[in-house]
PDB file of C-alpha atoms in Angstrom:
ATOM      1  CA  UNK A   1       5.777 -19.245  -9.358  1.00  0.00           C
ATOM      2  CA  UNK A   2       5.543 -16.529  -6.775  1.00  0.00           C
ATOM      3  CA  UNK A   3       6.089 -17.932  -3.467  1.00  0.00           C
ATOM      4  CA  UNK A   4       2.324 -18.314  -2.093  1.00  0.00           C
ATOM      5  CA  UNK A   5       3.014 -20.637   0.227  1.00  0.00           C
ATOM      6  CA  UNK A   6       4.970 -18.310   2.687  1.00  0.00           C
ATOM      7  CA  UNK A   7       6.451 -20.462   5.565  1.00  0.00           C
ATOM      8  CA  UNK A   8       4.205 -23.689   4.877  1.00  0.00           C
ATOM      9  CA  UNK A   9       6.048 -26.378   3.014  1.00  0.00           C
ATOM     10  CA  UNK A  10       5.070 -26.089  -0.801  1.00  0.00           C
ATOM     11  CA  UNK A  11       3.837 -30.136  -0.149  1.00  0.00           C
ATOM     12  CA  UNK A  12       1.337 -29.256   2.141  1.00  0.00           C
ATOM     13  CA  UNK A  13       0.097 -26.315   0.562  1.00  0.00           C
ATOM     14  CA  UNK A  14      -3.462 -27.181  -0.597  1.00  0.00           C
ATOM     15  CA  UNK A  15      -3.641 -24.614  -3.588  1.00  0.00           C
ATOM     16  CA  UNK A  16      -0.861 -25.956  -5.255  1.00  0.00           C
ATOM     17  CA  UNK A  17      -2.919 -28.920  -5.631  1.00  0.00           C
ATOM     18  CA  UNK A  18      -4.418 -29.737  -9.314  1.00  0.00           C
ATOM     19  CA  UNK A  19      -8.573 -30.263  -8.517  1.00  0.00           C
ATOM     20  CA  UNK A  20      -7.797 -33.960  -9.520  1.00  0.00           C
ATOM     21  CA  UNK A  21      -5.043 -34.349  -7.135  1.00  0.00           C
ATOM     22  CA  UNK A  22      -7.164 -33.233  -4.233  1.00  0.00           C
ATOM     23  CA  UNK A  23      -9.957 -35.326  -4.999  1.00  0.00           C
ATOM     24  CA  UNK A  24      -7.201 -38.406  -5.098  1.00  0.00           C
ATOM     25  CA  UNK A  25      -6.021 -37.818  -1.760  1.00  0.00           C
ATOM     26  CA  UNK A  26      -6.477 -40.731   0.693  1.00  0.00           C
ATOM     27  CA  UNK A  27      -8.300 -40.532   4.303  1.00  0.00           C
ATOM     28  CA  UNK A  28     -10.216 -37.282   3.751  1.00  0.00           C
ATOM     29  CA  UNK A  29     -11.950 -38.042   7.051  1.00  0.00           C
ATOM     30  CA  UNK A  30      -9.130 -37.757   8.637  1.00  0.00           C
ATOM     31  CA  UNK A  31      -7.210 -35.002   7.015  1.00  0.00           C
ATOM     32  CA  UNK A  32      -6.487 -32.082   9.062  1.00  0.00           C
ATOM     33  CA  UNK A  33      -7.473 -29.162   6.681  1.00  0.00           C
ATOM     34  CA  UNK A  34      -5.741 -25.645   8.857  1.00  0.00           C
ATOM     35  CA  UNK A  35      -6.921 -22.458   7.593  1.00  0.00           C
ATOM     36  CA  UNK A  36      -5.007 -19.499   9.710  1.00  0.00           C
ATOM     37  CA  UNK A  37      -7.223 -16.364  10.461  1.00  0.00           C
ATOM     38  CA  UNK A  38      -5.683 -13.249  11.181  1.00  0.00           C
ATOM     39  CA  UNK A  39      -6.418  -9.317  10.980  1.00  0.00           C
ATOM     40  CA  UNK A  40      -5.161  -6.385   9.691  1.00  0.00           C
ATOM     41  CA  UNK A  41      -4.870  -3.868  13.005  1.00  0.00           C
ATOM     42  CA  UNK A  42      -2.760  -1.455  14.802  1.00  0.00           C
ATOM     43  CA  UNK A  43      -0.320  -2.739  17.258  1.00  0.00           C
ATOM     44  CA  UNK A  44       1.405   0.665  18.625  1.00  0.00           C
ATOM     45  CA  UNK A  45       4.101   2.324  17.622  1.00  0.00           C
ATOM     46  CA  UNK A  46       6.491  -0.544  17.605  1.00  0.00           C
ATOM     47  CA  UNK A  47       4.699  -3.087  15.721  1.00  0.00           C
ATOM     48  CA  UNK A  48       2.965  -4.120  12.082  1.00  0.00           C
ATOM     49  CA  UNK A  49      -0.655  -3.861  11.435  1.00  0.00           C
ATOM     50  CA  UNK A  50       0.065  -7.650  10.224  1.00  0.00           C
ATOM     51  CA  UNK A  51       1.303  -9.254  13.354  1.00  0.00           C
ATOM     52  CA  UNK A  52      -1.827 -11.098  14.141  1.00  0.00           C
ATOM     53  CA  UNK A  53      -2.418 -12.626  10.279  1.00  0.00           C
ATOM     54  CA  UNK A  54       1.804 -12.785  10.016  1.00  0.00           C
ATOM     55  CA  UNK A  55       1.324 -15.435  14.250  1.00  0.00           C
ATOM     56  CA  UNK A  56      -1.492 -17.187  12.428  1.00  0.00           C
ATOM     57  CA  UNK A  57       0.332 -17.944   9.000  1.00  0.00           C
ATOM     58  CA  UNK A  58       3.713 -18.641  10.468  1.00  0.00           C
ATOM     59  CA  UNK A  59       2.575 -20.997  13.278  1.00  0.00           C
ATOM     60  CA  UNK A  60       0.789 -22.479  10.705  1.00  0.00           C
ATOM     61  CA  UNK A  61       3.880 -23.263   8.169  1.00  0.00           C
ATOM     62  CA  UNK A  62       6.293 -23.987  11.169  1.00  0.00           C
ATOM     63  CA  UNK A  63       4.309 -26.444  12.843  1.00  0.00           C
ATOM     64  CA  UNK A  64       2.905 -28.521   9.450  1.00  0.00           C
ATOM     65  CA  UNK A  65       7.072 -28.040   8.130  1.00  0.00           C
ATOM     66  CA  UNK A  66       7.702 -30.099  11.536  1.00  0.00           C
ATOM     67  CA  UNK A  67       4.547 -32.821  11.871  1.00  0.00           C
ATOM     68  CA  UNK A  68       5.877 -35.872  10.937  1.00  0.00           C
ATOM     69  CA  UNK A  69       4.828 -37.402   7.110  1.00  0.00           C
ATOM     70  CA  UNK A  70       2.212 -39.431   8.473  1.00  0.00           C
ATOM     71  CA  UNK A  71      -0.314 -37.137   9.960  1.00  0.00           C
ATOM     72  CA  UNK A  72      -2.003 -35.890   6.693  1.00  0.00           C
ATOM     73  CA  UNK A  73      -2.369 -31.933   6.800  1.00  0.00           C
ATOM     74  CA  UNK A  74      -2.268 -29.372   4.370  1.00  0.00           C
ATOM     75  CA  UNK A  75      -3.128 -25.104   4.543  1.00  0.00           C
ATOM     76  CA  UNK A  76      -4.917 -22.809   3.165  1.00  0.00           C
ATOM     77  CA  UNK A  77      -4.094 -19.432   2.743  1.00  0.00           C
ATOM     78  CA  UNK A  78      -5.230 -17.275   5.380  1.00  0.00           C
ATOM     79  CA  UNK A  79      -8.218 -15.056   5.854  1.00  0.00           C
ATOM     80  CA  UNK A  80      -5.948 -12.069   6.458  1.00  0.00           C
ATOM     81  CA  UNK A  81      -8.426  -9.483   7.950  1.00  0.00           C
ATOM     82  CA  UNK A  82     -10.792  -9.617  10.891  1.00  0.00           C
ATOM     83  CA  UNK A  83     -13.065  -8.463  13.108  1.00  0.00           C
ATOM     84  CA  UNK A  84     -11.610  -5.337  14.481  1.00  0.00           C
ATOM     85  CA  UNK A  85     -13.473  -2.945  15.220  1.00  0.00           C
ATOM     86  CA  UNK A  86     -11.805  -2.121  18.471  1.00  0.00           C
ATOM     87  CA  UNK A  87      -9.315  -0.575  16.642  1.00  0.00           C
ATOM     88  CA  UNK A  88     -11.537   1.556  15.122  1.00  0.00           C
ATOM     89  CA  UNK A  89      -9.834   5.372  16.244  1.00  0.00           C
ATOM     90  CA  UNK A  90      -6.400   3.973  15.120  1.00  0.00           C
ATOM     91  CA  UNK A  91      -5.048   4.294  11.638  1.00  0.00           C
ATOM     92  CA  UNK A  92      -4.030   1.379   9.801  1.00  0.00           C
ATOM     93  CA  UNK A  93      -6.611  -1.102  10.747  1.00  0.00           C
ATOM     94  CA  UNK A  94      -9.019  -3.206   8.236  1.00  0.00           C
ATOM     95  CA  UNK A  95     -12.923  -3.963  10.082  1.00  0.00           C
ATOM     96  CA  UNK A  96     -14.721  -6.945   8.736  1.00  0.00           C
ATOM     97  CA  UNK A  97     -18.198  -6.637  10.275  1.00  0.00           C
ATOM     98  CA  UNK A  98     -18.970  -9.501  12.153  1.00  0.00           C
ATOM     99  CA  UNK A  99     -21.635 -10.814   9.894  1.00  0.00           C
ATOM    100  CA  UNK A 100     -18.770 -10.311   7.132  1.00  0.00           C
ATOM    101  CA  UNK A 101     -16.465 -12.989   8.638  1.00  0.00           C
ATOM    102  CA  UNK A 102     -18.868 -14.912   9.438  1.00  0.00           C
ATOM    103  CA  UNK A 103     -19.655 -15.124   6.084  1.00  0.00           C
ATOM    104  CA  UNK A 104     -16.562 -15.432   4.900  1.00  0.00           C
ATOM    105  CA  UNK A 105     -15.947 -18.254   7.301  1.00  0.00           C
ATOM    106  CA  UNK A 106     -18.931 -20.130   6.426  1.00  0.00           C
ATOM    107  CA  UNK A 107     -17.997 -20.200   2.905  1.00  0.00           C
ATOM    108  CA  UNK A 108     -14.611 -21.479   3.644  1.00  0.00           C
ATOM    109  CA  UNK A 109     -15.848 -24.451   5.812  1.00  0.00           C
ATOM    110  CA  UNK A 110     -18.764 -25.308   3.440  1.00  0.00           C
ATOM    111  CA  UNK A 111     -16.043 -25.716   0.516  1.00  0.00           C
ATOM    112  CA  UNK A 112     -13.678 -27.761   2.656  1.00  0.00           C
ATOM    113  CA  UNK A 113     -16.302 -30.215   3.210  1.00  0.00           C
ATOM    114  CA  UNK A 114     -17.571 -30.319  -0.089  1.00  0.00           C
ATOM    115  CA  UNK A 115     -14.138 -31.256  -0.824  1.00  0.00           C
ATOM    116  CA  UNK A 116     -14.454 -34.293   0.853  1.00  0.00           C
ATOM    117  CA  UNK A 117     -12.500 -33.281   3.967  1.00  0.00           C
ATOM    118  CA  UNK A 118     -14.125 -33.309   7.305  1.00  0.00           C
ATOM    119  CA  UNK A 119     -11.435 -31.933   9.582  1.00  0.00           C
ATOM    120  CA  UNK A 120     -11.231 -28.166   9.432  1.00  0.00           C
ATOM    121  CA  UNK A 121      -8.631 -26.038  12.293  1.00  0.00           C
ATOM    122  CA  UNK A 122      -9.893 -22.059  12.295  1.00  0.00           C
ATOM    123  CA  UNK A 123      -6.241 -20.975  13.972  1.00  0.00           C
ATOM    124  CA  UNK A 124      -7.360 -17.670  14.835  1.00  0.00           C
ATOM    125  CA  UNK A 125      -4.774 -15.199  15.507  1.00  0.00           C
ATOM    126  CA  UNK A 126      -6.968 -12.395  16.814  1.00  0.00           C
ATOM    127  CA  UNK A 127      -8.264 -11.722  19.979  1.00  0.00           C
ATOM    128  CA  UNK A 128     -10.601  -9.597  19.075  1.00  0.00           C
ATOM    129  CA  UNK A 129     -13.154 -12.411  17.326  1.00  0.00           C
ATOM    130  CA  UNK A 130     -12.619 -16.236  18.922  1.00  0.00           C
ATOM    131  CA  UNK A 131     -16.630 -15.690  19.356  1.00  0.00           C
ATOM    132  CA  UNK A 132     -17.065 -15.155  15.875  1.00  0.00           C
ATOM    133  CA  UNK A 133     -14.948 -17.727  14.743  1.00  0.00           C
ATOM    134  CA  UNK A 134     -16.346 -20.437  17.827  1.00  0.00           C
ATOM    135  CA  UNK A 135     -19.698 -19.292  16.575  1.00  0.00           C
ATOM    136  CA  UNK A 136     -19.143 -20.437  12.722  1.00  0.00           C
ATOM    137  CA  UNK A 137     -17.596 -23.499  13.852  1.00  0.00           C
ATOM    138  CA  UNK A 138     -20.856 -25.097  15.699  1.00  0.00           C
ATOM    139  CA  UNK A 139     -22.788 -23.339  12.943  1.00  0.00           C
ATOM    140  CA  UNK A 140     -21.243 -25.398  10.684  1.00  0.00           C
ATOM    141  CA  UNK A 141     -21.183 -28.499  12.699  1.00  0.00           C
ATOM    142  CA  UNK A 142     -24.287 -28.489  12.954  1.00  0.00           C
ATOM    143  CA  UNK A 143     -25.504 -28.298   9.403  1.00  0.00           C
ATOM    144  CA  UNK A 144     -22.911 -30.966   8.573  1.00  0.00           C
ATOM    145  CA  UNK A 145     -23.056 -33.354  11.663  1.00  0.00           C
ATOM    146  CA  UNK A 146     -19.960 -35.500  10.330  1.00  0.00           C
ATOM    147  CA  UNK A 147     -17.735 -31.934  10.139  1.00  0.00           C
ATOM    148  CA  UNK A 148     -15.050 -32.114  12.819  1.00  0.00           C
ATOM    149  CA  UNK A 149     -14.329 -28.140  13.583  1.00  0.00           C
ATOM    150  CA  UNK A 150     -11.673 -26.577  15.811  1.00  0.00           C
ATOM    151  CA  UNK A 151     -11.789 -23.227  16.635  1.00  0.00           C
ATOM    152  CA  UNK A 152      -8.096 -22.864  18.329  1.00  0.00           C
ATOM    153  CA  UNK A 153      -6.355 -19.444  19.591  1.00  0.00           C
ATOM    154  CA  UNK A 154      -2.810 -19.232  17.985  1.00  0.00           C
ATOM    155  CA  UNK A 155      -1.726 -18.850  21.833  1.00  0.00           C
ATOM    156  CA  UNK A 156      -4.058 -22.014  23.332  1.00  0.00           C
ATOM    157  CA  UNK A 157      -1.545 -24.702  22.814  1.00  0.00           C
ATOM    158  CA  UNK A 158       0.682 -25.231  25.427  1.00  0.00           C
ATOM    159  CA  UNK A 159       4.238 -22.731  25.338  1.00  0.00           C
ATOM    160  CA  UNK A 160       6.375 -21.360  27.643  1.00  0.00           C
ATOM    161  CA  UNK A 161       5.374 -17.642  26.955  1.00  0.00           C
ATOM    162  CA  UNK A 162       3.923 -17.477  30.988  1.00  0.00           C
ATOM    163  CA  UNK A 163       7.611 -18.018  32.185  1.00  0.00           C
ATOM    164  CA  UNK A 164       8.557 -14.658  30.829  1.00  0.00           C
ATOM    165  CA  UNK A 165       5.733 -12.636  31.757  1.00  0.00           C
ATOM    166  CA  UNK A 166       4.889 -10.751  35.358  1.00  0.00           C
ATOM    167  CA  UNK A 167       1.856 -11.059  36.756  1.00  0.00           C
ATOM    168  CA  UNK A 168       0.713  -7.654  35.765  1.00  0.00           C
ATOM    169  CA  UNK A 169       1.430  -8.907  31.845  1.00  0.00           C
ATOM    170  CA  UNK A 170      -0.291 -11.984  32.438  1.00  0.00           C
ATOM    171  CA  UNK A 171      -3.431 -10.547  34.006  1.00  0.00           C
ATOM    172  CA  UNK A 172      -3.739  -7.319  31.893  1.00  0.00           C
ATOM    173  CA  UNK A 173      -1.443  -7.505  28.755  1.00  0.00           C
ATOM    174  CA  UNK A 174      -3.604  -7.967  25.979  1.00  0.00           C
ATOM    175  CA  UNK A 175      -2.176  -6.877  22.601  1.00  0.00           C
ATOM    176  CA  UNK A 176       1.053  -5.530  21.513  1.00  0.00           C
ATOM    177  CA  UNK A 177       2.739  -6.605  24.854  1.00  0.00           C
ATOM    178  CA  UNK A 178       5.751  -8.443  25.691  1.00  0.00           C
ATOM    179  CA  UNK A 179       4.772 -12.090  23.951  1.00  0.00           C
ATOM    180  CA  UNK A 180       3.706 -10.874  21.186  1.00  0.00           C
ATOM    181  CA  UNK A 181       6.438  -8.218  20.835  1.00  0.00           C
ATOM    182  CA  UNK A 182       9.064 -11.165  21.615  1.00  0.00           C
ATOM    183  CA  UNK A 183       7.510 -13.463  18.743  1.00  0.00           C
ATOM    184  CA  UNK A 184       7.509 -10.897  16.182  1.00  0.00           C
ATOM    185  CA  UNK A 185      11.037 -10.665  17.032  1.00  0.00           C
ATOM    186  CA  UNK A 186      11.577 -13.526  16.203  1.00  0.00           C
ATOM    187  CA  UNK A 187       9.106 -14.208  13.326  1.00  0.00           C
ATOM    188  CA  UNK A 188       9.907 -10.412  11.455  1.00  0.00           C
ATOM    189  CA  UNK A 189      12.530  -8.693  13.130  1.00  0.00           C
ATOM    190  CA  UNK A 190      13.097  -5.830  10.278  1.00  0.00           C
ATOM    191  CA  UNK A 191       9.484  -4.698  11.106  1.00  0.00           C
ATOM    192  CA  UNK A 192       9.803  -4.415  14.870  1.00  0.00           C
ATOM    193  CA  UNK A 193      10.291  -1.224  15.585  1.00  0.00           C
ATOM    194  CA  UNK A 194      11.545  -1.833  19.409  1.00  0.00           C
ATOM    195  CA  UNK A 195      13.029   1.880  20.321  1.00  0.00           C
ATOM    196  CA  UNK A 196       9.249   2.744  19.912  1.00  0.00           C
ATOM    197  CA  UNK A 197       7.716   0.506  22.017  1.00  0.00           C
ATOM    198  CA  UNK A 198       5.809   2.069  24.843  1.00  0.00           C
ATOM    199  CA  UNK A 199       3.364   0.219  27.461  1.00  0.00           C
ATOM    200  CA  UNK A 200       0.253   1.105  28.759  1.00  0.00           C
ATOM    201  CA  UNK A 201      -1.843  -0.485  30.683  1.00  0.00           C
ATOM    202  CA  UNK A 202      -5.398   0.009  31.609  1.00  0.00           C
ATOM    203  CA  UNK A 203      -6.877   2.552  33.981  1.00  0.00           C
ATOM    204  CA  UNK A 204      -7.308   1.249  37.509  1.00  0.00           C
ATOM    205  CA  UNK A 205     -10.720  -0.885  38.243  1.00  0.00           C
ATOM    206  CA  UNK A 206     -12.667  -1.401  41.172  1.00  0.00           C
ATOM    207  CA  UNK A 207     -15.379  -3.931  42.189  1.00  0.00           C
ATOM    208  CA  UNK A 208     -16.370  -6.765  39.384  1.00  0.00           C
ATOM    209  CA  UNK A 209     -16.051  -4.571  36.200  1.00  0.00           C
ATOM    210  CA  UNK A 210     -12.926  -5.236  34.202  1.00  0.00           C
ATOM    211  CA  UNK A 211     -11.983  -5.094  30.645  1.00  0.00           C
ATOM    212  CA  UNK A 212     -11.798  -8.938  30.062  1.00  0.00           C
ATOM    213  CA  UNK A 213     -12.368 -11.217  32.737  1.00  0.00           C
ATOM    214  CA  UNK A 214     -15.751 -13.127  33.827  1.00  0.00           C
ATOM    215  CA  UNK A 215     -17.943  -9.545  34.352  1.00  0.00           C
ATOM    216  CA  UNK A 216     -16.733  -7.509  31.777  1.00  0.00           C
ATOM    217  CA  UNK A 217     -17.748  -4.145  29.700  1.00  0.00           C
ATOM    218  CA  UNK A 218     -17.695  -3.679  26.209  1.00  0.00           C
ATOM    219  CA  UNK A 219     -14.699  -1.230  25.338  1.00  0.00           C
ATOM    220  CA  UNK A 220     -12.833  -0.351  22.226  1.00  0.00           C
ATOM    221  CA  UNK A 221      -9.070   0.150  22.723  1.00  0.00           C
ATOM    222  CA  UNK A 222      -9.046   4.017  22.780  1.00  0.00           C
ATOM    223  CA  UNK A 223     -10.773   3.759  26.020  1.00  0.00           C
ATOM    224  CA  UNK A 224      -7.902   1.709  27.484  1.00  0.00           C
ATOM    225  CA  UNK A 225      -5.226   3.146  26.092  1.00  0.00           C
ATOM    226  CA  UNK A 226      -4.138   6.211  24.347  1.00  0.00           C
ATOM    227  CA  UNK A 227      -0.689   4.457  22.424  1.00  0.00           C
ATOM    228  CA  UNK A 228      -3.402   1.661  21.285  1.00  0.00           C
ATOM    229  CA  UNK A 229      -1.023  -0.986  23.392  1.00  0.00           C
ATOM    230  CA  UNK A 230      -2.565  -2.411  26.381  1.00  0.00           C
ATOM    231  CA  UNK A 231       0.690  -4.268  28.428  1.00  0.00           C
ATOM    232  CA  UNK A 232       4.081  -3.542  28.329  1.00  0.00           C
ATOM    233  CA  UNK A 233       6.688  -4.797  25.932  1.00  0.00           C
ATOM    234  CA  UNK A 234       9.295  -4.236  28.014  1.00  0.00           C
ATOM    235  CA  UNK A 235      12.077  -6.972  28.526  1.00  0.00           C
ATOM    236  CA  UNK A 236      11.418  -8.396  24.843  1.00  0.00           C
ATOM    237  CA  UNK A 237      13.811 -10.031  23.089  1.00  0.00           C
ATOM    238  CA  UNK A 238      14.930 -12.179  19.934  1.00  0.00           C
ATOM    239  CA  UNK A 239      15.715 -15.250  21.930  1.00  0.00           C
ATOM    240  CA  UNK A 240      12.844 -14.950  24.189  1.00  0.00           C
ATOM    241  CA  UNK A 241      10.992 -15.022  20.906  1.00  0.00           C
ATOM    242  CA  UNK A 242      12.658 -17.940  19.160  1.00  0.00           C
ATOM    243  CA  UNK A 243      12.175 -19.927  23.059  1.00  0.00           C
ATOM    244  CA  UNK A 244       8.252 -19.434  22.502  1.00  0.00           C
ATOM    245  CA  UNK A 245       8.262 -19.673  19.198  1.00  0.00           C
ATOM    246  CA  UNK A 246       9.665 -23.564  19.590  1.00  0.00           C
ATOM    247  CA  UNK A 247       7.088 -23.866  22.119  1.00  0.00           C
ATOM    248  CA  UNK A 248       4.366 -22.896  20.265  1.00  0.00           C
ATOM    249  CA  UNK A 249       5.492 -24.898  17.823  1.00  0.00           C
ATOM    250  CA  UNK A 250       5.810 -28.050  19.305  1.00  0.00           C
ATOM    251  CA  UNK A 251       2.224 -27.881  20.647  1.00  0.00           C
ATOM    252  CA  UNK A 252       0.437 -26.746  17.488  1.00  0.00           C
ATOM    253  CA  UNK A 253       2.392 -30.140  16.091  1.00  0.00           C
ATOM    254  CA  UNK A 254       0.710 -32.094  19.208  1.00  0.00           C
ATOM    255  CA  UNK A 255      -2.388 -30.797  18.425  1.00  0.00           C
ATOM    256  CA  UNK A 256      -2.585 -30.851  14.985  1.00  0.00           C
ATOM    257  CA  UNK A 257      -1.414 -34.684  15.618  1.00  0.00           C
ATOM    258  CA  UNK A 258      -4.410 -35.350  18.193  1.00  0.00           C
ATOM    259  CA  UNK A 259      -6.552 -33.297  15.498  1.00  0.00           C
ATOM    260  CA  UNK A 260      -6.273 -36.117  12.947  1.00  0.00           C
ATOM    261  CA  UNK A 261      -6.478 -38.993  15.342  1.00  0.00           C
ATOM    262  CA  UNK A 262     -10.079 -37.584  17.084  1.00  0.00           C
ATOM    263  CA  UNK A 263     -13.011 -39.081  16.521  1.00  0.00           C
ATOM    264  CA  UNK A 264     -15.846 -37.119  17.968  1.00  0.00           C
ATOM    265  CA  UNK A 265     -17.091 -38.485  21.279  1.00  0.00           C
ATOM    266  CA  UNK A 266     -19.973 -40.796  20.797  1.00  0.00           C
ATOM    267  CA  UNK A 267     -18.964 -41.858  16.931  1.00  0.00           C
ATOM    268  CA  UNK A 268     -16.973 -45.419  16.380  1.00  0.00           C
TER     269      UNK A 268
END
């Protein structure tokens, strides 16, 4: 069979699953269920329109490939586009409407829990739509009030990627910068493309307006930068990668192990 699976372990794989097998699977209450959201988006010069879906899908594998037997979890496939409509002047970059994902999103978690599951992770790779995808999730919670939902940046667990990173980077680095250049290194080396990396941060601010932050504006990425990178990939590196890639990792293992232990505050 072609390989759908990419880096999840074929055992946790949920399509590969006959419809009677699924429905004969112990503990659905507790089952984490992890369906990896991505996008399909410029990252400058350097790196592949997939980076964000390729993050999402691979910290999905790696992290199920290490969780120990007995925390059930399986995968779905990922939803490999997004909301990303910042990109919109660069070439190369697939826009799901907001409404579209939602959607999509909605459809997803409604067939999980039909399924008898009622532990769904949204790892969302992009950081372009966490409100979308924080949006379906108490949507859905609150039509089916025994759903657990977990709408989790690839990036929120705890990893060492800060040790790495200047100030600057930390503050105003927000796509195609030196993490994410590092990880791809490390994830899909052949497809970084590192004598073309260039960084670019954005134009000087004053007073409370800023591009993200607690008083922001609403900007597409054109108006930040003109290379559509805003940070600086400088100082990347394979190793670097692999370090945060461990990292990352270990806590998406943690959590997906917490994940299948929680019971919802208030519930027995």
């Amino acid at each position: 069979m072609t390989q759908l699976h990419g880096a999840v372990p074929p055992s946790r794989f949920l399509p590969y699953f006959t419809a009677p097998a699924i429905e004969a699977l112990p503990d659905k209450e507790n089952t984490v269920i992890v369906l990896p959201i991505g996008a399909i988006e410029q990252h400058g010069p350097h790196l592949p329109v997939c980076t964000d879906t390729a993050i999402a899908s691979e910290l999905t594998g790696r992290a199920l490939a290490a969780l120990p037997d007995s925390v059930p979890a399986f995968a779905l496939p990922p939803v490999w586009c997004g909301k990303s409509n910042e990109h919109i002047n660069f070439s190369g970059t697939v826009i799901l409407k907001a409404e579209t994902l939602m959607r999509i999103l909605w459809d997803i978690g409604e067939s999980v829990y039909r399924m008898g599951f009622r532990k769904l992770v949204l790892l969302n790779g992009h950081g372009g739509q966490p409100q979308v995808v924080e949006i379906i999730a108490r949507d859905l919670r609150a039509e089916y009030q025994d759903f657990c939902l977990f709408p989790v940046f690839s990036w929120a667990v705890p990893n060492c990627a800060s040790e790495y990173l200047s100030t600057k980077e930390l503050e105003e680095g927000i796509h195609a910068g030196r993490s994410e250049t590092s990880l791809m290194m490390a994830l899909a080396g052949d497809y970084v493309h590192a004598d073309k990396a260039v960084g670019e941060y954005p134009p000087p601010h004053q007073g409370l307006l800023t591009p993200e932050g607690r008083f922001r504006y609403a900007w597409l990425t054109h108006d930040l930068s003109k290379s559509g990178v805003v940070g600086d990939p400088a100082g990347s590196c394979p190793d670097e990668g692999r370090r945060m890639l461990d990292s990352l990792i270990d806590g998406w293992v943690q959590a997906f192990t917490e994940i299948h232990h929680f019971r919802m505050p208030g519930n027995p």
